[in-house]
Amino acid sequence: MATLIVSPSPHIHSGDSVSKNMYNVVIALLPAYLVSLYFFGVGALAVSLISMLSCVLFEYLIQRFVFKGKTTVGNGSALLTGMLLAFNLPSNLPWWMVVIGAFVAIGVGKMTFGGLGNNIFNPALVGRVFLLVSFPAAMTTWPVPSPLSLQYTDAETGATVLAMIKGGFGELPSHVDMLLGNMGGSLGEVSAIALIIGGIYLLIRKTITWHIPVSILLTVVLFTGILHACNPAEYASPLVHLLSGGLMLGAIFMATDYVTSPMTHRGQLIYGVGIGIITVVIRTWGAYPEGMSFAILIMNAVTPLINTYVKPRRFGEKVKK
Amino acid sequence: MKTFKIGGVHPNDNKLTAGLKIVDVPLPRQAVIPMSQHIGAPCVPCVQKGDVVKVGQLIGEANGFMSARIHSPVSGKVAKIDMASDAFGAKCQSIFIDVDGDEWMDNIKRTADVERICSLTGPEIIKRIADAGIVGLGGACFPTHVKLSPPPGTKAEVLIINGVECEPYLTCDHQLMMEHGEEIFIGISLLMKAINVQRAVIGIEENKKDAIKYFQELATKHFGVEVCPLKMHYPQGGEKQLIDAVIGRQVPSGALPIAVGAVVQNVATTYAVYEAVQKNKPLIDRVMTLTGKSVKNPGNYRVRLGTPLSDVMALAGGLPEDTGKVIAGGPMMGRAMKSLDAPATKRSSGLLVMPALEAQRKEMDNCIRCGKCVSACPMGLEPYLLMNEAEGAVWDRMEHDRVMDCIECGCCLYTCPSRRPLLDYIRMGKATVGGIIRARNAKK
Amino acid sequence: MNLIVASLITLGIIGLLSAIILYFVARKFNVEEDPRIGEIEEVLPGANCGGCGHPGCHGFAEACAKAESLDILLCPVGGAPVMAKIGSILGMAVAESEPKVAVLRCNGSCANRSRTSQYDGAKSCRIANATYAGETDCAFGCVGFGDCEAACMFDALHINPETGLPEIDEEKCTACGACLKACPKNIIELRKKGPKNRRVWVSCANKDKGAAARKACSVACIGCGKCAKVCPFDAITVENNLAYIDFNKCRLCRKCVAECPTGAIHEINFPPRPAAPKAEAEAKAEPAPGKPAVQEVREPEAKEEQVMPEAEPVCLELTVEAAPVDKVEETDATAAGSNSADNAETSVGKRHLDATSQTLDL
């Protein structure tokens, strides 16, 4: 008989792992990815592939040659960052800008803090916001959807729904088009229905809980609903807000990022409400038409504070009679 | 169906040995009886080398109130009193008895009839329980008479019987309920009398449908006893979780169950109480589950305390070739053993054999702050934070973050996708903080 | 112009008000501190190691400034020179103290102590120790996960991957005691550094009975008491099957080293002994340097590595329970095979001693 293995309890494990969670999110993003490939054609394919490849490559290179430790590109987190970054970019963005965005996302957003689990801000959003402030023109001209088009950087461009609202009402696309994704915007954010399908998948697989998405969406609906009720001429309806811009993508996929969101359910609700309020404030009164990424980054910064002060409900805290 | 409110996990229950009849393990050639088989001070041997002892004879006298007597589980001659290693390598004073025949003490009733009538008063029952050296057989081995003597100023309102057996693999309590239901009910009425309560609730998880049905039938014949079917949910067998699940009261931090008027006893303990009070039989044997996917004859075995675990293993077909780990108890809270040479004790609720492939822990990753440990913790703690604090040795922070509430159920480590050794560190921190608190209280 | 004047006046008033408030706040919350505390802190090493028992160097400086005599205060890192400086600052006499060094009371390397189980929990001595007695049958010896190494702030302590034991660099060790506190088995001791760094100590902490101790580890102290009998200075006591040498009484005669049947007593930094005329005396005298003290251990073990390429199998190879003693000896002999005559003698001597110990076991 060989020597027995001795370890502290427990001796069994749920079988959950980091890579399972990461690949679950990647799978959940696929419906939205397919929709964007349909509406934006070659441009979407090029931007997403460049983004994913360069994120994985940068992660590998930094872990291998800067940290000189073991590489963990296999766990899917870099792939997911690349995918989310691409989802936040217009599909006609030149390839080199995508590469710069990927470098900032992985190199600055993630690795400077010590790699997976240590970053304060959502890496994909760090990359996106860096590009937004560095190349504002390129980042705010979105191609209009033209199914299965073969154009990349030379695609025809137009305004997004939120830009139309900011600049006074233009001709908004129908609600059905907005739900399906037949409107201008970043490549992954257009189709609300595909994103919701992905979100339901994540909820079923217990990768995320309902707290963050629901609190964000409810806050946005309530806040914009009040504004809309006060002055329908100036403020768009809650439904338009829900279906436009990066709200769905942000609420379901970006804000729920494990590393940068609070640990407790109560904290997650506070975090979600915060994101909702900041998003609507920026959308309504800010300089940018869309405020989702800024809202998430701001609340990311607040997350450590929430973790410190919002504790889970302790057992026996309130003795029930 | 009821369950507790905070956290918890749902491991696969793997009850391979459910429904298998309890088999008696033959007497060993030499029994080794450690003097410490309970929480509290070790017993003092009251026999000497060369003494001839009978089954049920007192061989270890309790050392103070927080201790439980030890009786000889075999008859024969005391070979020596010496230090012996337990299953985890720690040395403990033990009595070695060379077995010779099976001669019992005369006052023990060995018939199988169910004795229903009891004319003893509450304090007399508790005295019998203390004399018989009964401890909680669910795993903690807390002396039962201590638990039945509530501190002054408190009053028990309800007796909760723990038939949950939420640990995966283990089936010994389940089988005991099926084979000795009537005796357990008599044990319940004895316990009710002992602590003077009119109500008893038996909590059983829904994966034991036959036991729920059988006990519900029996409960109709016993006034004040009810059966509470519970959802499968680990760690429902934890005392605090069970109270929450059954009567919806949460024991406050640092308090005992009696603070909410509850006393909890395990079904196996209840059966031992019946045997002690009605049959005058001290705690000299117990039922244990021997299981594992690769074990040839897994089953439920009644084993005399002091029998080497390797004997039990041999009866179950020997240790399989691919064994990597042998666990004393269940897979969630049991302790991995260092060797099988150690004897069965009051603590031995099971032996679980795990193949080498399953036994090895996988490499850990960075914490991704997913919060799954926080959601899973049944005590509402933050395991990730406690582990960081233990690594950084900030004991005062750990105390502030309620490390002493941890029940070491293992849900955090079970659920962690990065497989971080959360509980390893928390347990170490809890021990350290506990020491600091004791030192502080001693100073006052 | 008006604007400039107005802003100058407002700013001036704000500045003045703030200055007044600050002045009173500073007066109100002023903390009177003995100026000598700062001076003392200057001369302290500033490592904040806590070896003195106070929270960092500042805490120690405070304690010094408050104390009425410096007899019980000692900065173990700075030692006598620093204490002398503190004494001159405070105008107090300083008790002479001898420099100390950390010493490991275990020699249960992979080769000496066979592994009987495999630990698979968090890599921390404290946790392993809380889980069970340890990977070997010795419940007292080194666990080997390096809690002491992590605790050492002076880079003086490192786990040797071949022996699995920590090695203490006596040049760097400041005797701050951090490793003592980190070790869950309490097997690191601060001992007098000794003249010319020469020390003799029992490198074992096993309190089991002789046979059990010996079975678990080939170089365990078996509590036979021979050393205590041979010691002319009454420096050795045997308690709980374990010998202990009082370093205040020990005069470093090394008689015990020669007498120890298992080689559990170590000597360090002594010159090689002159060859004794009789072969038997030689055999008795030699074993100590062979049974590894801190430095000596490296050479033969490294050679052993060459014979058997992987480190772990070496441990496992030696777990054969039947004759661990012979095995150890064989390995040592092979290792020393091509070595100088000295080493060959060593193994001869050891064989002799092993025979003694076996009779003892029975």
PDB file of N, CA and C in Angstrom, chain A residues 75-125:
ATOM      1  N   ASN A  75      -7.124  29.564 -18.997  1.00  0.00           N
ATOM      2  CA  ASN A  75      -8.346  29.641 -18.210  1.00  0.00           C
ATOM      3  C   ASN A  75      -9.418  30.523 -18.829  1.00  0.00           C
ATOM      4  N   GLY A  76      -9.129  31.120 -19.966  1.00  0.00           N
ATOM      5  CA  GLY A  76     -10.186  31.790 -20.709  1.00  0.00           C
ATOM      6  C   GLY A  76     -10.445  33.221 -20.296  1.00  0.00           C
ATOM      7  N   SER A  77      -9.750  33.712 -19.276  1.00  0.00           N
ATOM      8  CA  SER A  77     -10.085  35.063 -18.827  1.00  0.00           C
ATOM      9  C   SER A  77      -9.606  36.107 -19.830  1.00  0.00           C
ATOM     10  N   ALA A  78      -8.452  35.869 -20.448  1.00  0.00           N
ATOM     11  CA  ALA A  78      -7.962  36.823 -21.442  1.00  0.00           C
ATOM     12  C   ALA A  78      -8.842  36.792 -22.685  1.00  0.00           C
ATOM     13  N   LEU A  79      -9.276  35.587 -23.058  1.00  0.00           N
ATOM     14  CA  LEU A  79     -10.169  35.447 -24.211  1.00  0.00           C
ATOM     15  C   LEU A  79     -11.454  36.237 -23.968  1.00  0.00           C
ATOM     16  N   LEU A  80     -11.971  36.102 -22.737  1.00  0.00           N
ATOM     17  CA  LEU A  80     -13.209  36.789 -22.387  1.00  0.00           C
ATOM     18  C   LEU A  80     -13.013  38.298 -22.415  1.00  0.00           C
ATOM     19  N   THR A  81     -11.872  38.762 -21.891  1.00  0.00           N
ATOM     20  CA  THR A  81     -11.598  40.200 -21.925  1.00  0.00           C
ATOM     21  C   THR A  81     -11.562  40.690 -23.367  1.00  0.00           C
ATOM     22  N   GLY A  82     -10.894  39.914 -24.235  1.00  0.00           N
ATOM     23  CA  GLY A  82     -10.808  40.287 -25.640  1.00  0.00           C
ATOM     24  C   GLY A  82     -12.182  40.356 -26.272  1.00  0.00           C
ATOM     25  N   MET A  83     -13.014  39.394 -25.946  1.00  0.00           N
ATOM     26  CA  MET A  83     -14.352  39.342 -26.521  1.00  0.00           C
ATOM     27  C   MET A  83     -15.171  40.557 -26.049  1.00  0.00           C
ATOM     28  N   LEU A  84     -15.097  40.835 -24.748  1.00  0.00           N
ATOM     29  CA  LEU A  84     -15.873  41.952 -24.207  1.00  0.00           C
ATOM     30  C   LEU A  84     -15.363  43.281 -24.754  1.00  0.00           C
ATOM     31  N   LEU A  85     -14.037  43.379 -24.914  1.00  0.00           N
ATOM     32  CA  LEU A  85     -13.481  44.611 -25.469  1.00  0.00           C
ATOM     33  C   LEU A  85     -14.035  44.822 -26.873  1.00  0.00           C
ATOM     34  N   ALA A  86     -13.988  43.762 -27.683  1.00  0.00           N
ATOM     35  CA  ALA A  86     -14.482  43.865 -29.052  1.00  0.00           C
ATOM     36  C   ALA A  86     -15.959  44.257 -29.060  1.00  0.00           C
ATOM     37  N   PHE A  87     -16.720  43.687 -28.138  1.00  0.00           N
ATOM     38  CA  PHE A  87     -18.152  43.991 -28.082  1.00  0.00           C
ATOM     39  C   PHE A  87     -18.405  45.470 -27.822  1.00  0.00           C
ATOM     40  N   ASN A  88     -17.411  46.143 -27.251  1.00  0.00           N
ATOM     41  CA  ASN A  88     -17.568  47.547 -26.906  1.00  0.00           C
ATOM     42  C   ASN A  88     -16.962  48.474 -27.957  1.00  0.00           C
ATOM     43  N   LEU A  89     -16.523  47.928 -29.073  1.00  0.00           N
ATOM     44  CA  LEU A  89     -15.879  48.754 -30.086  1.00  0.00           C
ATOM     45  C   LEU A  89     -16.765  48.812 -31.331  1.00  0.00           C
ATOM     46  N   PRO A  90     -16.673  49.920 -32.072  1.00  0.00           N
ATOM     47  CA  PRO A  90     -17.370  49.951 -33.356  1.00  0.00           C
ATOM     48  C   PRO A  90     -16.687  48.988 -34.320  1.00  0.00           C
ATOM     49  N   SER A  91     -17.471  48.395 -35.204  1.00  0.00           N
ATOM     50  CA  SER A  91     -16.898  47.330 -36.034  1.00  0.00           C
ATOM     51  C   SER A  91     -16.028  47.859 -37.165  1.00  0.00           C
ATOM     52  N   ASN A  92     -15.920  49.182 -37.271  1.00  0.00           N
ATOM     53  CA  ASN A  92     -15.042  49.702 -38.332  1.00  0.00           C
ATOM     54  C   ASN A  92     -13.759  50.293 -37.772  1.00  0.00           C
ATOM     55  N   LEU A  93     -13.431  49.931 -36.530  1.00  0.00           N
ATOM     56  CA  LEU A  93     -12.233  50.493 -35.906  1.00  0.00           C
ATOM     57  C   LEU A  93     -10.982  49.892 -36.563  1.00  0.00           C
ATOM     58  N   PRO A  94     -10.001  50.740 -36.902  1.00  0.00           N
ATOM     59  CA  PRO A  94      -8.783  50.207 -37.536  1.00  0.00           C
ATOM     60  C   PRO A  94      -8.103  49.182 -36.631  1.00  0.00           C
ATOM     61  N   TRP A  95      -7.453  48.197 -37.224  1.00  0.00           N
ATOM     62  CA  TRP A  95      -6.899  47.075 -36.460  1.00  0.00           C
ATOM     63  C   TRP A  95      -5.895  47.506 -35.412  1.00  0.00           C
ATOM     64  N   TRP A  96      -5.099  48.549 -35.740  1.00  0.00           N
ATOM     65  CA  TRP A  96      -4.047  48.923 -34.784  1.00  0.00           C
ATOM     66  C   TRP A  96      -4.623  49.553 -33.520  1.00  0.00           C
ATOM     67  N   MET A  97      -5.768  50.231 -33.686  1.00  0.00           N
ATOM     68  CA  MET A  97      -6.399  50.780 -32.489  1.00  0.00           C
ATOM     69  C   MET A  97      -6.900  49.637 -31.590  1.00  0.00           C
ATOM     70  N   VAL A  98      -7.427  48.595 -32.235  1.00  0.00           N
ATOM     71  CA  VAL A  98      -7.905  47.443 -31.459  1.00  0.00           C
ATOM     72  C   VAL A  98      -6.744  46.837 -30.677  1.00  0.00           C
ATOM     73  N   VAL A  99      -5.596  46.740 -31.338  1.00  0.00           N
ATOM     74  CA  VAL A  99      -4.431  46.156 -30.661  1.00  0.00           C
ATOM     75  C   VAL A  99      -4.015  47.026 -29.475  1.00  0.00           C
ATOM     76  N   ILE A 100      -4.029  48.347 -29.677  1.00  0.00           N
ATOM     77  CA  ILE A 100      -3.676  49.243 -28.569  1.00  0.00           C
ATOM     78  C   ILE A 100      -4.675  49.052 -27.425  1.00  0.00           C
ATOM     79  N   GLY A 101      -5.956  48.978 -27.780  1.00  0.00           N
ATOM     80  CA  GLY A 101      -6.982  48.773 -26.753  1.00  0.00           C
ATOM     81  C   GLY A 101      -6.740  47.491 -25.987  1.00  0.00           C
ATOM     82  N   ALA A 102      -6.391  46.424 -26.705  1.00  0.00           N
ATOM     83  CA  ALA A 102      -6.145  45.136 -26.052  1.00  0.00           C
ATOM     84  C   ALA A 102      -4.941  45.239 -25.128  1.00  0.00           C
ATOM     85  N   PHE A 103      -3.924  45.966 -25.594  1.00  0.00           N
ATOM     86  CA  PHE A 103      -2.725  46.101 -24.750  1.00  0.00           C
ATOM     87  C   PHE A 103      -3.060  46.841 -23.462  1.00  0.00           C
ATOM     88  N   VAL A 104      -3.827  47.927 -23.592  1.00  0.00           N
ATOM     89  CA  VAL A 104      -4.180  48.695 -22.395  1.00  0.00           C
ATOM     90  C   VAL A 104      -5.052  47.841 -21.476  1.00  0.00           C
ATOM     91  N   ALA A 105      -5.998  47.110 -22.076  1.00  0.00           N
ATOM     92  CA  ALA A 105      -6.900  46.290 -21.263  1.00  0.00           C
ATOM     93  C   ALA A 105      -6.117  45.273 -20.449  1.00  0.00           C
ATOM     94  N   ILE A 106      -5.272  44.512 -21.128  1.00  0.00           N
ATOM     95  CA  ILE A 106      -4.547  43.445 -20.423  1.00  0.00           C
ATOM     96  C   ILE A 106      -3.361  44.005 -19.645  1.00  0.00           C
ATOM     97  N   GLY A 107      -2.553  44.814 -20.321  1.00  0.00           N
ATOM     98  CA  GLY A 107      -1.319  45.285 -19.698  1.00  0.00           C
ATOM     99  C   GLY A 107      -1.581  46.244 -18.557  1.00  0.00           C
ATOM    100  N   VAL A 108      -2.404  47.249 -18.821  1.00  0.00           N
ATOM    101  CA  VAL A 108      -2.628  48.281 -17.801  1.00  0.00           C
ATOM    102  C   VAL A 108      -3.801  47.894 -16.894  1.00  0.00           C
ATOM    103  N   GLY A 109      -4.880  47.433 -17.511  1.00  0.00           N
ATOM    104  CA  GLY A 109      -6.082  47.179 -16.727  1.00  0.00           C
ATOM    105  C   GLY A 109      -5.957  45.987 -15.813  1.00  0.00           C
ATOM    106  N   LYS A 110      -5.142  45.015 -16.202  1.00  0.00           N
ATOM    107  CA  LYS A 110      -5.139  43.776 -15.441  1.00  0.00           C
ATOM    108  C   LYS A 110      -3.772  43.446 -14.837  1.00  0.00           C
ATOM    109  N   MET A 111      -2.739  43.437 -15.683  1.00  0.00           N
ATOM    110  CA  MET A 111      -1.458  42.911 -15.215  1.00  0.00           C
ATOM    111  C   MET A 111      -0.730  43.847 -14.256  1.00  0.00           C
ATOM    112  N   THR A 112      -0.929  45.161 -14.402  1.00  0.00           N
ATOM    113  CA  THR A 112      -0.220  46.057 -13.480  1.00  0.00           C
ATOM    114  C   THR A 112      -0.698  45.834 -12.048  1.00  0.00           C
ATOM    115  N   PHE A 113      -1.907  45.317 -11.906  1.00  0.00           N
ATOM    116  CA  PHE A 113      -2.407  45.079 -10.545  1.00  0.00           C
ATOM    117  C   PHE A 113      -1.985  43.705 -10.014  1.00  0.00           C
ATOM    118  N   GLY A 114      -1.401  42.897 -10.886  1.00  0.00           N
ATOM    119  CA  GLY A 114      -0.942  41.588 -10.435  1.00  0.00           C
ATOM    120  C   GLY A 114      -1.682  40.434 -11.076  1.00  0.00           C
ATOM    121  N   GLY A 115      -2.427  40.719 -12.136  1.00  0.00           N
ATOM    122  CA  GLY A 115      -3.070  39.622 -12.852  1.00  0.00           C
ATOM    123  C   GLY A 115      -4.481  39.348 -12.378  1.00  0.00           C
ATOM    124  N   LEU A 116      -5.009  38.255 -12.867  1.00  0.00           N
ATOM    125  CA  LEU A 116      -6.416  37.907 -12.624  1.00  0.00           C
ATOM    126  C   LEU A 116      -6.740  37.933 -11.137  1.00  0.00           C
ATOM    127  N   GLY A 117      -7.813  38.602 -10.804  1.00  0.00           N
ATOM    128  CA  GLY A 117      -8.275  38.601  -9.423  1.00  0.00           C
ATOM    129  C   GLY A 117      -7.817  39.811  -8.631  1.00  0.00           C
ATOM    130  N   ASN A 118      -6.807  40.528  -9.158  1.00  0.00           N
ATOM    131  CA  ASN A 118      -6.275  41.641  -8.389  1.00  0.00           C
ATOM    132  C   ASN A 118      -6.641  43.002  -8.965  1.00  0.00           C
ATOM    133  N   ASN A 119      -7.208  42.992 -10.190  1.00  0.00           N
ATOM    134  CA  ASN A 119      -7.484  44.280 -10.817  1.00  0.00           C
ATOM    135  C   ASN A 119      -8.676  44.957 -10.160  1.00  0.00           C
ATOM    136  N   ILE A 120      -8.607  46.296 -10.118  1.00  0.00           N
ATOM    137  CA  ILE A 120      -9.700  47.054  -9.514  1.00  0.00           C
ATOM    138  C   ILE A 120     -10.773  47.329 -10.554  1.00  0.00           C
ATOM    139  N   PHE A 121     -10.321  47.615 -11.793  1.00  0.00           N
ATOM    140  CA  PHE A 121     -11.271  47.998 -12.835  1.00  0.00           C
ATOM    141  C   PHE A 121     -11.433  46.882 -13.847  1.00  0.00           C
ATOM    142  N   ASN A 122     -12.606  46.843 -14.430  1.00  0.00           N
ATOM    143  CA  ASN A 122     -12.881  45.875 -15.478  1.00  0.00           C
ATOM    144  C   ASN A 122     -11.918  46.118 -16.642  1.00  0.00           C
ATOM    145  N   PRO A 123     -11.044  45.164 -16.963  1.00  0.00           N
ATOM    146  CA  PRO A 123      -9.990  45.414 -17.955  1.00  0.00           C
ATOM    147  C   PRO A 123     -10.539  45.820 -19.311  1.00  0.00           C
ATOM    148  N   ALA A 124     -11.596  45.151 -19.767  1.00  0.00           N
ATOM    149  CA  ALA A 124     -12.136  45.470 -21.095  1.00  0.00           C
ATOM    150  C   ALA A 124     -12.596  46.924 -21.140  1.00  0.00           C
ATOM    151  N   LEU A 125     -13.190  47.393 -20.050  1.00  0.00           N
ATOM    152  CA  LEU A 125     -13.668  48.777 -20.037  1.00  0.00           C
ATOM    153  C   LEU A 125     -12.513  49.759 -19.944  1.00  0.00           C
TER     154      LEU A 125
END
